[in-house]
CSV table of C-alpha atoms and ligand atoms in Angstrom, one decimal:
chain,number,residue,atom,x,y,z
A,1,UNK,CA,4.6,-4.0,56.8
A,2,UNK,CA,6.7,-2.3,54.1
A,3,UNK,CA,5.8,-2.9,50.5
A,4,UNK,CA,7.7,-1.8,47.4
A,5,UNK,CA,7.0,-2.5,43.7
A,6,UNK,CA,9.5,-3.4,41.0
A,7,UNK,CA,8.6,-3.4,37.3
A,8,UNK,CA,10.6,-6.0,35.4
A,9,UNK,CA,11.4,-5.4,31.8
A,10,UNK,CA,12.0,-8.8,30.3
A,11,UNK,CA,10.8,-12.4,30.5
A,12,UNK,CA,13.8,-13.5,32.6
A,13,UNK,CA,15.6,-11.1,34.8
A,14,UNK,CA,17.5,-10.7,38.1
A,15,UNK,CA,16.8,-7.5,40.1
A,16,UNK,CA,19.0,-6.6,43.1
A,17,UNK,CA,16.5,-5.6,45.8
A,18,UNK,CA,19.0,-5.4,48.7
A,19,UNK,CA,18.6,-1.6,48.9
A,20,UNK,CA,14.8,-1.9,49.2
A,21,UNK,CA,15.2,-4.4,52.0
A,22,UNK,CA,17.8,-2.3,53.8
A,23,UNK,CA,15.6,0.8,53.5
A,24,UNK,CA,12.7,-1.1,55.0
A,25,UNK,CA,14.8,-2.2,57.9
A,26,UNK,CA,16.0,1.3,58.5
A,27,UNK,CA,12.5,2.7,58.4
A,28,UNK,CA,11.2,0.1,60.8
A,29,UNK,CA,13.3,1.4,63.6
A,30,UNK,CA,14.0,-2.2,64.7
A,31,UNK,CA,17.6,-2.6,65.9
A,32,UNK,CA,17.6,-6.3,66.9
A,33,UNK,CA,15.3,-8.8,65.3
A,34,UNK,CA,14.4,-10.5,62.1
A,35,UNK,CA,13.5,-9.3,58.6
A,36,UNK,CA,11.2,-11.4,56.4
A,37,UNK,CA,11.1,-10.7,52.7
A,38,UNK,CA,8.3,-12.2,50.7
A,39,UNK,CA,7.0,-12.0,47.1
A,40,UNK,CA,3.3,-12.6,46.7
A,41,UNK,CA,3.8,-14.2,43.3
A,42,UNK,CA,3.8,-17.7,41.8
A,43,UNK,CA,6.2,-17.0,38.9
A,44,UNK,CA,9.0,-15.1,40.7
A,45,UNK,CA,11.6,-16.2,43.2
A,46,UNK,CA,14.1,-14.9,45.7
A,47,UNK,CA,17.8,-15.9,45.8
A,48,UNK,CA,20.7,-14.7,47.9
A,49,UNK,CA,24.2,-14.5,46.4
A,50,UNK,CA,26.6,-12.3,44.6
A,51,UNK,CA,25.1,-9.8,42.2
A,52,UNK,CA,27.3,-9.1,39.2
A,53,UNK,CA,26.4,-8.8,35.5
A,54,UNK,CA,28.2,-11.9,34.3
A,55,UNK,CA,26.8,-13.9,37.3
A,56,UNK,CA,23.3,-12.5,36.5
A,57,UNK,CA,23.6,-14.2,33.1
A,58,UNK,CA,24.9,-17.3,34.7
A,59,UNK,CA,21.9,-17.5,37.1
A,60,UNK,CA,19.5,-17.1,34.2
A,61,UNK,CA,21.3,-19.7,32.2
A,62,UNK,CA,21.3,-22.1,35.2
A,63,UNK,CA,17.5,-21.5,35.7
A,64,UNK,CA,16.7,-22.3,32.1
A,65,UNK,CA,18.9,-25.4,32.1
A,66,UNK,CA,17.5,-26.5,35.5
A,67,UNK,CA,13.9,-26.2,34.2
A,68,UNK,CA,14.1,-26.4,30.4
A,69,UNK,CA,11.1,-25.6,28.2
A,70,UNK,CA,9.0,-28.7,28.0
A,71,UNK,CA,5.5,-30.0,27.3
A,72,UNK,CA,4.3,-29.5,30.9
A,73,UNK,CA,0.5,-29.9,31.3
A,74,UNK,CA,0.0,-26.4,32.7
A,75,UNK,CA,1.3,-25.0,29.4
A,76,UNK,CA,-1.9,-26.1,27.7
A,77,UNK,CA,-3.8,-23.5,29.7
A,78,UNK,CA,-1.2,-20.8,30.6
A,79,UNK,CA,2.1,-21.5,28.9
A,80,UNK,CA,4.2,-20.6,31.9
A,81,UNK,CA,4.7,-23.9,33.8
A,82,UNK,CA,8.4,-23.5,33.8
A,83,UNK,CA,8.1,-20.2,35.6
A,84,UNK,CA,5.8,-21.8,38.3
A,85,UNK,CA,8.2,-24.7,38.8
A,86,UNK,CA,11.2,-22.3,39.2
A,87,UNK,CA,9.2,-20.2,41.7
A,88,UNK,CA,8.1,-23.2,43.7
A,89,UNK,CA,11.6,-24.7,43.8
A,90,UNK,CA,13.6,-21.5,44.6
A,91,UNK,CA,11.0,-20.1,46.9
A,92,UNK,CA,9.4,-16.7,47.3
A,93,UNK,CA,10.4,-15.7,50.9
A,94,UNK,CA,13.5,-15.5,53.0
A,95,UNK,CA,14.4,-14.3,56.5
A,96,UNK,CA,17.5,-12.4,57.6
A,97,UNK,CA,18.9,-11.4,60.9
A,98,UNK,CA,18.7,-7.7,61.9
A,99,UNK,CA,21.3,-6.3,64.3
A,100,UNK,CA,22.5,-2.8,65.0
A,101,UNK,CA,19.6,-1.6,62.9
A,102,UNK,CA,20.9,-3.2,59.8
A,103,UNK,CA,20.1,-6.4,57.9
A,104,UNK,CA,23.1,-8.8,58.3
A,105,UNK,CA,24.4,-9.9,54.9
A,106,UNK,CA,27.9,-11.1,54.0
A,107,UNK,CA,30.1,-8.9,51.9
A,108,UNK,CA,29.2,-10.6,48.7
A,109,UNK,CA,25.6,-11.3,49.5
A,110,UNK,CA,22.8,-9.5,47.7
A,111,UNK,CA,19.1,-10.2,47.9
A,112,UNK,CA,17.8,-10.8,44.3
A,113,UNK,CA,14.3,-11.0,42.9
A,114,UNK,CA,14.2,-13.5,40.0
A,115,UNK,CA,11.7,-12.8,37.3
A,116,UNK,CA,10.7,-16.0,35.6
A,117,UNK,CA,7.7,-14.7,33.6
A,118,UNK,CA,8.0,-11.0,32.9
A,119,UNK,CA,7.7,-8.3,32.2
A,120,UNK,CA,5.5,-7.8,35.2
A,121,UNK,CA,5.0,-5.6,38.2
A,122,UNK,CA,6.3,-7.3,41.3
A,123,UNK,CA,5.5,-6.6,44.9
A,124,UNK,CA,8.1,-7.0,47.6
A,125,UNK,CA,6.8,-7.3,51.1
A,126,UNK,CA,9.1,-6.8,54.1
A,127,UNK,CA,8.2,-7.3,57.7
A,128,UNK,CA,10.7,-6.4,60.4
A,129,UNK,CA,10.1,-7.4,64.0
B,201,ZN,ZN1,0.4,-20.2,35.1
């Protein structure tokens, strides 16, 4: 398994991790198979889509409108229920096809780590088989 670490710098942030995943696939030596990307975290998520600065702000706006700050019960002990709910909904792992030694993504597809409760150090686990 390949593991990389990304340090986020704010409470809410989108980090393009496509290059990290592509490097892991390249180092694996696997030419035909599957690539699993997983974040061992309960307050971060993985999404796939276009990565662009305006859209990054749109994703963040959408996340906060989708799960607005509220009086969730978990906030009485940890004050980050919204981050857990976003992580649970958007998910923390995704799989991609690998062919010709490369992860197959569309032209406008990037793999993005979503920070819902930063700044924190985030591990990215990649298994290629
Ligand atoms: Zn919590």
